[in-house]
Amino acid sequence: PISTMTITIPPALSGSSQVVTLLGYGALLSESSSRLTFPDLSNFRHVRVKHHKRVFAHPHLFLIKEGLVDPISSLELATLSAEPSDDDSSSFIAAAFDVVLTDEQRVDFVKREPEYDIVSTPYYDINRHDDGNSQPVGSGIICLASKDSDMRDIDHLHAISTKLKDKGGIWHWPCDSGLLPANIYLRHCLLAVQKAGGVAYSSFLEDTYLVDRKTTLKEYLDKHEDMVMASRPPPHLATRFGG
């Protein structure tokens, strides 16, 4: 891996090509939301990621840092990750888009996603009939669940991990922990994915799970959507968490 200052660029991001395909599976399912972070992206499309599960399974570190969720008193503080699954039926719709990343921008990307395992994974055409033998049409960079022991020491990650050690740290919340999505973040994702519409929207509801890996987001929203949509970010974060 390439080291730039104190940041180690993971192998998936350290190739010689300046053009990188990124895979987004939350708010980045919307092209307009993706362009807030990557204004010069190209070739935006929706694809299928197989053999992975999309889950609300770890705390939203930025919201904790901003004091907008309290990990000690509340369980409504999870953000999204994707994790490998042995279940052949596990898959979800993601956004794929191409960006030109300089070395400095690669460092910024790693800093922005400090807790994740940043790897490359194949993706599949959503319009091609899937008989179980379809071949990937490309590969892209995706942020996967990690382990607390493997995380980069950025933004005091290990301090948060230690503070929450009895609950599950960052990446080790048990399936029966009762961890729930952070309302401000989930509202942001829903507003963004509603813009995307179609299969991206239906997959987000049906192929996203709570920490128990059984309850779908659709089932959760059937009971809690009004509460989620009423949760507004503070004015200075209205754009960042506005879909």
Coordinates of N, CA and C in Angstrom, one line a residue:
P1 N 0.8 -1.2 0.0 CA 0.0 0.0 0.0 C 0.9 1.3 0.0
I2 N 0.3 2.3 -0.6 CA 1.0 3.6 -0.6 C 0.7 4.4 0.7
S3 N 1.7 5.0 1.3 CA 1.5 5.8 2.4 C 1.7 7.3 2.0
T4 N 0.7 8.1 2.4 CA 0.7 9.5 2.1 C 0.6 10.2 3.4
M5 N 1.5 10.9 3.9 CA 1.5 11.5 5.3 C 1.3 10.3 6.2
T6 N 0.3 10.4 7.1 CA 0.1 9.3 8.0 C -1.1 8.4 7.5
I7 N -1.6 8.6 6.3 CA -2.7 7.9 5.8 C -2.2 6.8 4.9
T8 N -2.6 5.6 5.1 CA -2.2 4.5 4.2 C -3.4 4.3 3.2
I9 N -3.0 4.4 2.0 CA -4.0 4.1 0.9 C -4.2 2.6 0.7
P10 N -5.4 2.1 0.9 CA -5.6 0.7 0.7 C -5.3 0.2 -0.7
P11 N -4.9 -1.0 -0.9 CA -4.5 -1.5 -2.2 C -5.6 -1.3 -3.3
A12 N -6.8 -1.4 -3.0 CA -7.9 -1.2 -4.0 C -7.9 0.2 -4.5
L13 N -7.3 1.2 -3.8 CA -7.3 2.6 -4.3 C -6.0 3.0 -4.8
S14 N -5.0 2.1 -4.7 CA -3.6 2.6 -5.0 C -3.1 2.1 -6.3
G15 N -4.0 1.8 -7.2 CA -3.5 1.4 -8.6 C -3.0 2.6 -9.4
S16 N -2.5 2.4 -10.5 CA -1.9 3.4 -11.3 C -2.9 4.2 -12.1
S17 N -4.1 3.7 -12.3 CA -5.1 4.4 -13.0 C -5.7 5.5 -12.2
Q18 N -5.9 6.7 -12.9 CA -6.5 7.8 -12.2 C -8.0 7.7 -12.1
V19 N -8.6 7.0 -13.1 CA -10.0 6.8 -13.1 C -10.4 5.6 -12.2
V20 N -11.3 5.9 -11.3 CA -11.7 4.8 -10.3 C -13.2 4.7 -10.4
T21 N -13.8 3.5 -10.4 CA -15.2 3.3 -10.3 C -15.6 3.1 -8.8
L22 N -16.5 3.9 -8.3 CA -16.9 3.8 -6.9 C -18.3 3.3 -6.9
L23 N -18.6 2.5 -5.8 CA -19.9 1.9 -5.6 C -20.5 2.5 -4.4
G24 N -21.7 3.1 -4.5 CA -22.4 3.7 -3.4 C -23.7 3.0 -3.1
Y25 N -24.1 2.8 -1.9 CA -25.3 2.0 -1.6 C -26.2 2.7 -0.6
G26 N -25.9 4.0 -0.2 CA -26.8 4.7 0.6 C -27.4 5.9 -0.1
A27 N -27.1 7.1 0.4 CA -27.6 8.3 -0.3 C -26.9 8.5 -1.7
L28 N -25.8 7.9 -1.9 CA -25.1 8.0 -3.2 C -25.9 7.2 -4.3
L29 N -27.0 6.5 -4.0 CA -27.8 5.9 -5.0 C -28.4 7.0 -5.9
S30 N -28.5 8.2 -5.4 CA -29.0 9.4 -6.1 C -27.8 10.1 -6.8
E31 N -28.0 10.3 -8.1 CA -26.9 11.0 -8.8 C -26.7 12.4 -8.3
S32 N -27.7 13.1 -8.0 CA -27.6 14.5 -7.5 C -26.8 14.5 -6.1
S33 N -27.1 13.5 -5.3 CA -26.4 13.3 -4.0 C -25.0 13.0 -4.2
S34 N -24.7 12.1 -5.2 CA -23.3 11.7 -5.5 C -22.5 12.9 -5.9
R35 N -23.2 13.8 -6.7 CA -22.5 14.9 -7.2 C -22.1 16.0 -6.2
L36 N -22.8 15.9 -5.0 CA -22.4 16.8 -3.9 C -21.0 16.5 -3.5
T37 N -20.7 15.2 -3.5 CA -19.3 14.8 -3.0 C -18.4 14.7 -4.2
F38 N -18.9 14.2 -5.3 CA -18.0 14.0 -6.5 C -18.6 14.8 -7.7
P39 N -18.4 16.1 -7.8 CA -19.1 16.9 -8.8 C -18.8 16.6 -10.2
D40 N -17.6 16.0 -10.4 CA -17.1 15.7 -11.8 C -17.3 14.2 -12.2
L41 N -18.1 13.5 -11.5 CA -18.3 12.1 -11.8 C -18.9 11.9 -13.2
S42 N -18.7 10.7 -13.7 CA -19.2 10.4 -15.1 C -19.8 9.0 -15.0
N43 N -20.6 8.7 -16.0 CA -21.1 7.3 -16.3 C -21.9 6.8 -15.0
F44 N -22.7 7.6 -14.5 CA -23.5 7.2 -13.3 C -24.5 6.1 -13.8
R45 N -24.6 5.0 -13.1 CA -25.5 3.9 -13.4 C -25.8 3.1 -12.2
H46 N -26.9 2.3 -12.2 CA -27.2 1.4 -11.1 C -26.8 0.0 -11.5
V47 N -26.3 -0.7 -10.6 CA -25.7 -2.0 -10.8 C -26.1 -2.9 -9.6
R48 N -25.9 -4.2 -9.7 CA -26.2 -5.1 -8.6 C -24.9 -5.6 -8.0
V49 N -24.8 -5.6 -6.7 CA -23.7 -6.2 -5.9 C -24.2 -7.5 -5.3
K50 N -23.5 -8.6 -5.7 CA -24.0 -9.9 -5.2 C -23.1 -10.4 -4.0
H51 N -23.7 -11.3 -3.3 CA -23.0 -12.0 -2.1 C -22.6 -11.0 -1.0
H52 N -23.3 -9.9 -0.9 CA -23.2 -9.0 0.1 C -24.5 -8.6 0.7
K53 N -24.5 -8.1 2.0 CA -25.7 -7.7 2.6 C -25.5 -6.2 3.0
R54 N -26.6 -5.4 2.9 CA -26.5 -4.0 3.3 C -27.2 -3.9 4.6
V55 N -26.5 -3.3 5.6 CA -27.0 -3.4 7.0 C -26.8 -2.1 7.8
F56 N -27.7 -1.7 8.7 CA -27.5 -0.7 9.7 C -26.9 -1.4 10.9
A57 N -25.5 -1.4 10.9 CA -24.9 -2.3 12.0 C -23.8 -1.6 12.8
H58 N -23.6 -0.4 12.5 CA -22.5 0.3 13.4 C -22.9 1.8 13.5
P59 N -22.4 2.4 14.6 CA -22.7 3.8 14.9 C -22.2 4.8 13.8
H60 N -23.0 5.8 13.6 CA -22.7 6.9 12.7 C -21.7 7.8 13.4
L61 N -20.4 7.7 13.1 CA -19.4 8.4 13.8 C -19.4 9.9 13.7
F62 N -19.8 10.4 12.5 CA -19.9 11.9 12.4 C -21.0 12.5 13.2
L63 N -22.1 11.8 13.3 CA -23.3 12.3 14.1 C -22.9 12.2 15.6
I64 N -22.2 11.2 16.0 CA -21.7 11.2 17.4 C -20.7 12.3 17.7
K65 N -19.8 12.6 16.8 CA -18.8 13.6 16.9 C -19.5 15.0 17.0
E66 N -20.6 15.2 16.2 CA -21.3 16.4 16.2 C -22.3 16.6 17.4
G67 N -22.4 15.5 18.2 CA -23.3 15.6 19.3 C -24.8 15.4 19.0
L68 N -25.1 14.9 17.8 CA -26.4 14.8 17.3 C -27.1 13.5 17.6
V69 N -26.3 12.5 18.0 CA -26.8 11.2 18.6 C -25.9 10.9 19.8
D70 N -26.5 10.3 20.8 CA -25.8 10.0 22.0 C -25.7 8.5 22.1
P71 N -24.5 7.9 21.9 CA -24.4 6.4 21.9 C -24.6 5.8 23.3
I72 N -24.6 6.6 24.3 CA -24.7 6.1 25.7 C -26.2 5.9 26.0
S73 N -27.0 6.9 25.6 CA -28.4 6.9 26.0 C -29.4 6.4 24.9
S74 N -29.0 6.3 23.7 CA -29.9 6.0 22.6 C -29.3 4.8 21.8
L75 N -30.3 4.1 21.1 CA -29.9 3.0 20.2 C -30.1 3.5 18.8
E76 N -30.7 4.7 18.6 CA -31.0 5.2 17.2 C -29.8 5.9 16.7
L77 N -28.8 5.2 16.3 CA -27.5 5.8 15.9 C -26.7 5.1 14.8
A78 N -27.4 4.2 14.1 CA -26.6 3.4 13.2 C -26.6 4.0 11.8
T79 N -25.5 3.8 11.1 CA -25.3 4.1 9.7 C -25.1 2.8 8.9
L80 N -25.0 3.0 7.6 CA -25.0 1.8 6.7 C -23.5 1.3 6.5
S81 N -23.5 0.0 6.3 CA -22.3 -0.7 5.8 C -22.8 -1.8 4.9
A82 N -21.8 -2.4 4.2 CA -22.1 -3.7 3.5 C -21.1 -4.7 4.0
E83 N -21.6 -5.9 4.0 CA -20.7 -7.0 4.5 C -20.9 -8.2 3.6
P84 N -19.8 -9.0 3.5 CA -19.9 -10.2 2.7 C -20.9 -11.2 3.3
S85 N -21.6 -11.9 2.4 CA -22.6 -12.9 2.9 C -22.4 -14.2 2.2
D86 N -22.6 -15.3 3.0 CA -22.5 -16.6 2.5 C -23.7 -17.0 1.8
D87 N -24.8 -16.2 2.0 CA -26.1 -16.5 1.4 C -26.0 -16.1 -0.1
D88 N -26.2 -17.0 -1.0 CA -26.1 -16.7 -2.5 C -27.2 -15.7 -2.9
S89 N -28.3 -15.7 -2.1 CA -29.4 -14.8 -2.5 C -29.2 -13.3 -2.0
S90 N -28.2 -13.1 -1.2 CA -27.9 -11.8 -0.7 C -27.3 -10.9 -1.8
S91 N -28.0 -9.8 -2.1 CA -27.6 -8.8 -3.1 C -28.3 -7.5 -2.9
F92 N -27.8 -6.5 -3.5 CA -28.6 -5.2 -3.5 C -28.2 -4.3 -4.6
I93 N -29.0 -3.3 -4.9 CA -28.7 -2.4 -6.0 C -27.8 -1.3 -5.4
A94 N -26.7 -1.0 -6.2 CA -25.8 0.1 -5.8 C -25.7 1.0 -7.0
A95 N -25.1 2.2 -6.7 CA -24.8 3.1 -7.8 C -23.3 2.9 -8.1
A96 N -23.0 2.9 -9.4 CA -21.6 2.9 -9.9 C -21.4 4.2 -10.7
F97 N -20.2 4.8 -10.4 CA -19.9 6.0 -11.2 C -18.4 6.1 -11.2
D98 N -17.9 6.8 -12.2 CA -16.4 6.9 -12.5 C -16.0 8.3 -12.1
V99 N -14.8 8.3 -11.4 CA -14.2 9.6 -10.9 C -12.7 9.5 -11.2
V100 N -12.2 10.7 -11.5 CA -10.7 10.8 -11.5 C -10.2 11.3 -10.2
L101 N -9.4 10.5 -9.6 CA -8.9 10.8 -8.2 C -7.4 11.0 -8.2
T102 N -6.9 12.2 -7.8 CA -5.5 12.4 -7.6 C -5.1 11.7 -6.3
D103 N -3.8 11.7 -6.1 CA -3.3 11.1 -4.8 C -3.9 11.8 -3.6
E104 N -4.0 13.1 -3.7 CA -4.6 13.9 -2.6 C -6.0 13.5 -2.4
Q105 N -6.8 13.4 -3.5 CA -8.2 13.0 -3.4 C -8.4 11.6 -2.8
R106 N -7.5 10.7 -3.1 CA -7.5 9.4 -2.5 C -7.3 9.4 -1.0
V107 N -6.4 10.3 -0.6 CA -6.2 10.5 0.9 C -7.5 11.0 1.5
D108 N -8.1 12.0 0.8 CA -9.4 12.6 1.3 C -10.5 11.5 1.4
F109 N -10.5 10.7 0.4 CA -11.6 9.6 0.4 C -11.4 8.7 1.6
V110 N -10.2 8.3 1.9 CA -9.9 7.4 3.1 C -10.2 8.1 4.4
K111 N -9.9 9.4 4.5 CA -10.2 10.2 5.7 C -11.7 10.3 5.9
R112 N -12.5 10.4 4.8 CA -13.9 10.5 4.9 C -14.6 9.2 5.3
E113 N -14.0 8.1 5.0 CA -14.6 6.8 5.4 C -13.6 6.1 6.3
P114 N -13.3 6.6 7.4 CA -12.1 6.1 8.2 C -12.3 4.7 8.8
E115 N -13.6 4.3 9.1 CA -13.8 3.1 9.8 C -13.9 1.9 8.9
Y116 N -14.1 2.1 7.6 CA -14.4 1.0 6.7 C -13.2 0.3 6.1
D117 N -13.5 -0.9 5.6 CA -12.5 -1.7 4.9 C -12.8 -1.3 3.4
I118 N -11.9 -0.6 2.8 CA -12.1 -0.2 1.4 C -11.5 -1.2 0.4
V119 N -12.4 -1.8 -0.3 CA -11.9 -2.9 -1.2 C -12.6 -2.8 -2.6
S120 N -12.2 -3.7 -3.5 CA -12.8 -3.8 -4.8 C -13.6 -5.0 -4.9
T121 N -14.8 -4.8 -5.5 CA -15.7 -6.0 -5.6 C -16.4 -6.0 -7.0
P122 N -16.7 -7.1 -7.5 CA -17.4 -7.1 -8.8 C -18.8 -6.6 -8.7
Y123 N -19.3 -6.1 -9.8 CA -20.7 -5.7 -9.9 C -21.3 -6.3 -11.2
Y124 N -22.7 -6.3 -11.2 CA -23.4 -7.0 -12.3 C -24.4 -6.1 -12.9
D125 N -24.8 -6.3 -14.2 CA -25.8 -5.6 -14.9 C -27.2 -5.9 -14.4
I126 N -27.9 -4.9 -14.0 CA -29.2 -5.1 -13.4 C -30.3 -5.4 -14.5
N127 N -29.9 -5.1 -15.8 CA -30.9 -5.3 -16.9 C -30.7 -6.7 -17.6
R128 N -29.7 -7.4 -17.2 CA -29.5 -8.7 -17.8 C -30.2 -9.8 -17.0
H129 N -30.8 -10.7 -17.7 CA -31.5 -11.8 -17.0 C -30.5 -12.6 -16.1
D130 N -30.8 -12.8 -14.9 CA -29.9 -13.5 -13.9 C -30.3 -14.9 -13.7
D131 N -29.6 -15.8 -14.4 CA -29.8 -17.2 -14.2 C -28.9 -17.9 -13.2
G132 N -28.2 -17.0 -12.5 CA -27.3 -17.6 -11.5 C -25.9 -17.7 -12.0
N133 N -25.7 -17.6 -13.3 CA -24.4 -17.8 -14.0 C -23.9 -16.6 -14.7
S134 N -24.6 -15.4 -14.4 CA -24.2 -14.2 -15.1 C -22.8 -13.8 -14.6
Q135 N -22.1 -13.1 -15.5 CA -20.7 -12.7 -15.2 C -20.7 -11.2 -14.9
P136 N -19.8 -10.8 -14.0 CA -19.8 -9.4 -13.7 C -19.4 -8.5 -14.9
V137 N -19.9 -7.3 -14.9 CA -19.5 -6.4 -16.0 C -18.4 -5.4 -15.6
G138 N -18.0 -5.5 -14.4 CA -16.9 -4.6 -13.9 C -16.6 -4.8 -12.4
S139 N -15.7 -4.0 -11.9 CA -15.5 -4.0 -10.5 C -15.3 -2.6 -10.0
G140 N -15.7 -2.4 -8.7 CA -15.6 -1.0 -8.2 C -15.2 -1.0 -6.7
I141 N -14.9 0.2 -6.3 CA -14.5 0.4 -4.9 C -15.7 0.5 -4.0
I142 N -15.7 -0.3 -2.9 CA -16.9 -0.3 -2.0 C -16.3 -0.3 -0.6
C143 N -17.1 0.4 0.3 CA -16.8 0.5 1.7 C -17.5 -0.7 2.5
L144 N -16.7 -1.6 3.0 CA -17.3 -2.7 3.7 C -17.1 -2.6 5.2
A145 N -17.8 -3.4 5.9 CA -17.6 -3.5 7.4 C -16.2 -4.0 7.7
S146 N -15.7 -3.5 8.8 CA -14.3 -3.8 9.2 C -14.3 -4.5 10.6
K147 N -13.2 -4.4 11.3 CA -13.0 -4.8 12.7 C -12.4 -3.6 13.4
D148 N -12.8 -3.5 14.7 CA -12.2 -2.4 15.4 C -10.7 -2.5 15.5
S149 N -10.2 -3.7 15.5 CA -8.7 -3.8 15.6 C -8.0 -3.5 14.3
D150 N -8.8 -3.4 13.2 CA -8.1 -3.1 11.9 C -8.3 -1.7 11.4
M151 N -9.0 -0.9 12.2 CA -9.3 0.5 11.7 C -8.1 1.4 11.7
R152 N -8.2 2.4 10.8 CA -7.2 3.4 10.8 C -7.4 4.3 12.0
D153 N -6.3 4.9 12.5 CA -6.4 5.8 13.7 C -6.7 7.2 13.2
I154 N -7.9 7.4 12.8 CA -8.3 8.7 12.3 C -9.5 9.2 13.1
D155 N -9.6 10.5 13.4 CA -10.7 11.1 14.1 C -11.0 10.3 15.4
H156 N -10.0 9.9 16.0 CA -10.1 9.3 17.4 C -11.1 8.1 17.3
L157 N -11.0 7.3 16.3 CA -11.8 6.1 16.1 C -11.6 5.2 17.3
H158 N -10.4 5.0 17.8 CA -10.2 4.1 18.8 C -10.7 4.6 20.2
A159 N -10.8 5.9 20.3 CA -11.4 6.4 21.6 C -12.9 6.1 21.6
I160 N -13.5 6.2 20.4 CA -15.0 5.9 20.4 C -15.2 4.4 20.6
S161 N -14.3 3.6 19.9 CA -14.4 2.2 20.1 C -14.3 1.8 21.5
T162 N -13.3 2.4 22.3 CA -13.2 2.1 23.7 C -14.4 2.5 24.5
K163 N -14.9 3.7 24.2 CA -16.0 4.3 24.9 C -17.2 3.3 24.8
L164 N -17.4 2.7 23.6 CA -18.5 1.9 23.4 C -18.2 0.4 23.5
K165 N -17.1 0.1 24.1 CA -16.7 -1.3 24.1 C -17.7 -2.3 24.7
D166 N -18.4 -1.9 25.8 CA -19.4 -2.7 26.4 C -20.6 -3.0 25.5
K167 N -20.9 -2.1 24.5 CA -22.0 -2.2 23.6 C -21.7 -3.0 22.4
G168 N -20.4 -2.9 22.0 CA -20.0 -3.5 20.7 C -18.9 -2.7 20.0
G169 N -18.4 -1.6 20.6 CA -17.4 -0.8 20.0 C -18.0 -0.1 18.8
I170 N -17.3 -0.2 17.7 CA -17.8 0.3 16.4 C -18.4 -0.8 15.5
W171 N -17.6 -1.9 15.4 CA -18.0 -2.9 14.4 C -18.5 -4.2 15.0
H172 N -18.7 -4.3 16.3 CA -19.0 -5.6 16.9 C -20.3 -5.6 17.7
W173 N -21.3 -4.8 17.3 CA -22.6 -4.8 17.9 C -23.3 -6.1 17.7
P174 N -23.8 -6.8 18.7 CA -24.4 -8.1 18.5 C -25.7 -8.0 17.7
C175 N -26.1 -9.1 17.1 CA -27.4 -9.0 16.3 C -28.6 -8.7 17.2
D176 N -28.5 -9.1 18.5 CA -29.6 -8.8 19.4 C -29.4 -7.5 20.2
S177 N -28.5 -6.6 19.8 CA -28.2 -5.4 20.5 C -29.3 -4.4 20.5
G178 N -30.2 -4.5 19.5 CA -31.3 -3.5 19.4 C -30.8 -2.2 18.7
L179 N -29.6 -2.2 18.2 CA -29.2 -1.0 17.4 C -30.1 -0.6 16.3
L180 N -30.4 0.7 16.2 CA -31.4 1.1 15.2 C -30.8 2.2 14.3
P181 N -31.3 2.5 13.1 CA -30.8 3.6 12.3 C -30.8 4.9 13.0
A182 N -29.8 5.8 12.7 CA -29.9 7.1 13.1 C -30.9 7.9 12.3
N183 N -31.9 8.5 12.9 CA -33.0 9.0 12.2 C -32.6 10.1 11.1
I184 N -31.7 11.0 11.5 CA -31.3 12.1 10.6 C -30.6 11.5 9.4
Y185 N -29.8 10.4 9.6 CA -29.1 9.8 8.4 C -30.1 9.0 7.6
L186 N -31.0 8.3 8.2 CA -32.0 7.5 7.5 C -32.9 8.4 6.6
R187 N -33.3 9.5 7.2 CA -34.2 10.4 6.5 C -33.4 10.9 5.2
H188 N -32.2 11.3 5.4 CA -31.3 11.7 4.3 C -31.2 10.6 3.2
C189 N -31.0 9.4 3.6 CA -30.9 8.3 2.6 C -32.3 8.2 1.9
L190 N -33.4 8.2 2.6 CA -34.7 8.0 2.0 C -35.0 9.1 1.0
L191 N -34.7 10.4 1.4 CA -34.9 11.5 0.4 C -34.1 11.3 -0.8
A192 N -32.9 10.9 -0.7 CA -32.0 10.7 -1.8 C -32.5 9.5 -2.7
V193 N -32.8 8.4 -2.1 CA -33.2 7.2 -2.8 C -34.5 7.4 -3.5
Q194 N -35.4 8.2 -2.9 CA -36.7 8.5 -3.6 C -36.4 9.2 -4.9
K195 N -35.4 10.1 -4.9 CA -35.0 10.7 -6.2 C -34.6 9.7 -7.2
A196 N -33.8 8.7 -6.8 CA -33.3 7.7 -7.7 C -34.5 6.8 -8.2
G197 N -35.5 6.5 -7.4 CA -36.7 5.8 -7.8 C -36.4 4.4 -8.3
G198 N -37.4 3.8 -8.9 CA -37.2 2.5 -9.6 C -36.7 1.4 -8.7
V199 N -35.8 0.6 -9.3 CA -35.3 -0.6 -8.6 C -34.3 -0.2 -7.5
A200 N -33.7 1.0 -7.6 CA -32.8 1.4 -6.5 C -33.6 1.7 -5.3
Y201 N -34.8 2.3 -5.4 CA -35.6 2.6 -4.3 C -36.2 1.3 -3.7
S202 N -36.7 0.4 -4.5 CA -37.3 -0.8 -4.0 C -36.3 -1.7 -3.3
S203 N -35.1 -1.7 -3.9 CA -34.0 -2.5 -3.3 C -33.6 -1.9 -2.0
F204 N -33.6 -0.6 -1.9 CA -33.2 0.0 -0.6 C -34.1 -0.4 0.5
L205 N -35.4 -0.5 0.2 CA -36.4 -0.8 1.2 C -36.3 -2.3 1.5
E206 N -36.1 -3.1 0.5 CA -36.3 -4.6 0.7 C -35.0 -5.3 0.9
D207 N -33.9 -4.7 0.5 CA -32.6 -5.4 0.6 C -31.6 -4.7 1.5
T208 N -32.2 -3.9 2.5 CA -31.4 -3.3 3.6 C -32.0 -3.9 4.9
Y209 N -31.1 -4.2 5.8 CA -31.5 -4.9 7.0 C -31.0 -4.1 8.3
L210 N -31.7 -4.3 9.4 CA -31.3 -3.8 10.7 C -30.2 -4.7 11.2
V211 N -29.7 -4.4 12.4 CA -28.6 -5.1 12.9 C -28.8 -6.6 13.1
D212 N -30.1 -7.0 13.3 CA -30.5 -8.4 13.5 C -30.3 -9.2 12.2
R213 N -30.1 -8.5 11.0 CA -29.9 -9.2 9.7 C -31.2 -9.9 9.3
K214 N -32.3 -9.6 9.9 CA -33.6 -10.3 9.5 C -34.6 -9.2 9.2
T215 N -34.7 -8.2 10.0 CA -35.7 -7.1 9.8 C -35.3 -6.2 8.6
T216 N -36.2 -6.2 7.6 CA -35.9 -5.3 6.4 C -36.2 -3.8 6.8
L217 N -35.6 -3.0 6.1 CA -35.9 -1.5 6.3 C -37.3 -1.2 6.0
K218 N -37.9 -1.9 5.1 CA -39.3 -1.7 4.8 C -40.2 -2.0 6.0
E219 N -39.9 -3.1 6.6 CA -40.6 -3.5 7.8 C -40.5 -2.5 9.0
Y220 N -39.2 -2.0 9.1 CA -39.0 -1.0 10.1 C -39.8 0.3 9.8
L221 N -39.8 0.7 8.6 CA -40.4 2.0 8.2 C -41.9 1.9 8.3
D222 N -42.5 0.7 8.1 CA -43.9 0.5 8.2 C -44.4 1.0 9.6
K223 N -43.5 0.9 10.6 CA -43.9 1.3 12.0 C -43.3 2.7 12.4
H224 N -42.2 3.1 11.7 CA -41.5 4.2 12.3 C -41.2 5.3 11.2
E225 N -41.8 5.3 10.1 CA -41.5 6.2 9.0 C -41.8 7.7 9.4
D226 N -42.9 7.9 10.1 CA -43.3 9.3 10.5 C -42.2 9.9 11.4
M227 N -41.7 9.1 12.4 CA -40.7 9.5 13.3 C -39.4 9.8 12.6
V228 N -39.1 9.0 11.6 CA -37.8 9.2 10.9 C -37.9 10.4 10.1
M229 N -39.0 10.6 9.3 CA -39.0 11.8 8.4 C -39.2 13.1 9.2
A230 N -39.6 13.0 10.4 CA -39.7 14.3 11.2 C -38.4 14.7 11.8
S231 N -37.4 13.9 11.7 CA -36.0 14.2 12.3 C -35.2 15.0 11.3
R232 N -35.1 16.3 11.6 CA -34.4 17.2 10.7 C -33.0 17.5 11.2
P233 N -32.0 17.6 10.3 CA -30.7 18.0 10.8 C -30.7 19.5 11.1
P234 N -29.7 19.9 11.9 CA -29.5 21.4 12.2 C -29.2 22.1 10.9
P235 N -29.5 23.4 10.9 CA -29.4 24.2 9.7 C -28.0 24.1 9.0
H236 N -26.9 24.0 9.8 CA -25.6 24.0 9.2 C -25.3 22.7 8.5
L237 N -26.2 21.7 8.7 CA -26.0 20.4 8.1 C -27.1 20.0 7.1
A238 N -28.0 21.0 6.8 CA -29.2 20.8 6.0 C -28.9 20.3 4.6
T239 N -27.8 20.8 4.0 CA -27.4 20.3 2.7 C -26.8 18.9 2.8
R240 N -25.9 18.7 3.7 CA -25.2 17.5 3.8 C -26.2 16.3 4.1
F241 N -27.2 16.6 4.9 CA -28.2 15.6 5.3 C -29.6 15.9 4.7
G242 N -29.6 16.5 3.5 CA -30.9 16.8 3.0 C -31.3 16.0 1.8
G243 N -30.7 14.8 1.7 CA -31.1 13.9 0.5 C -30.3 14.3 -0.7

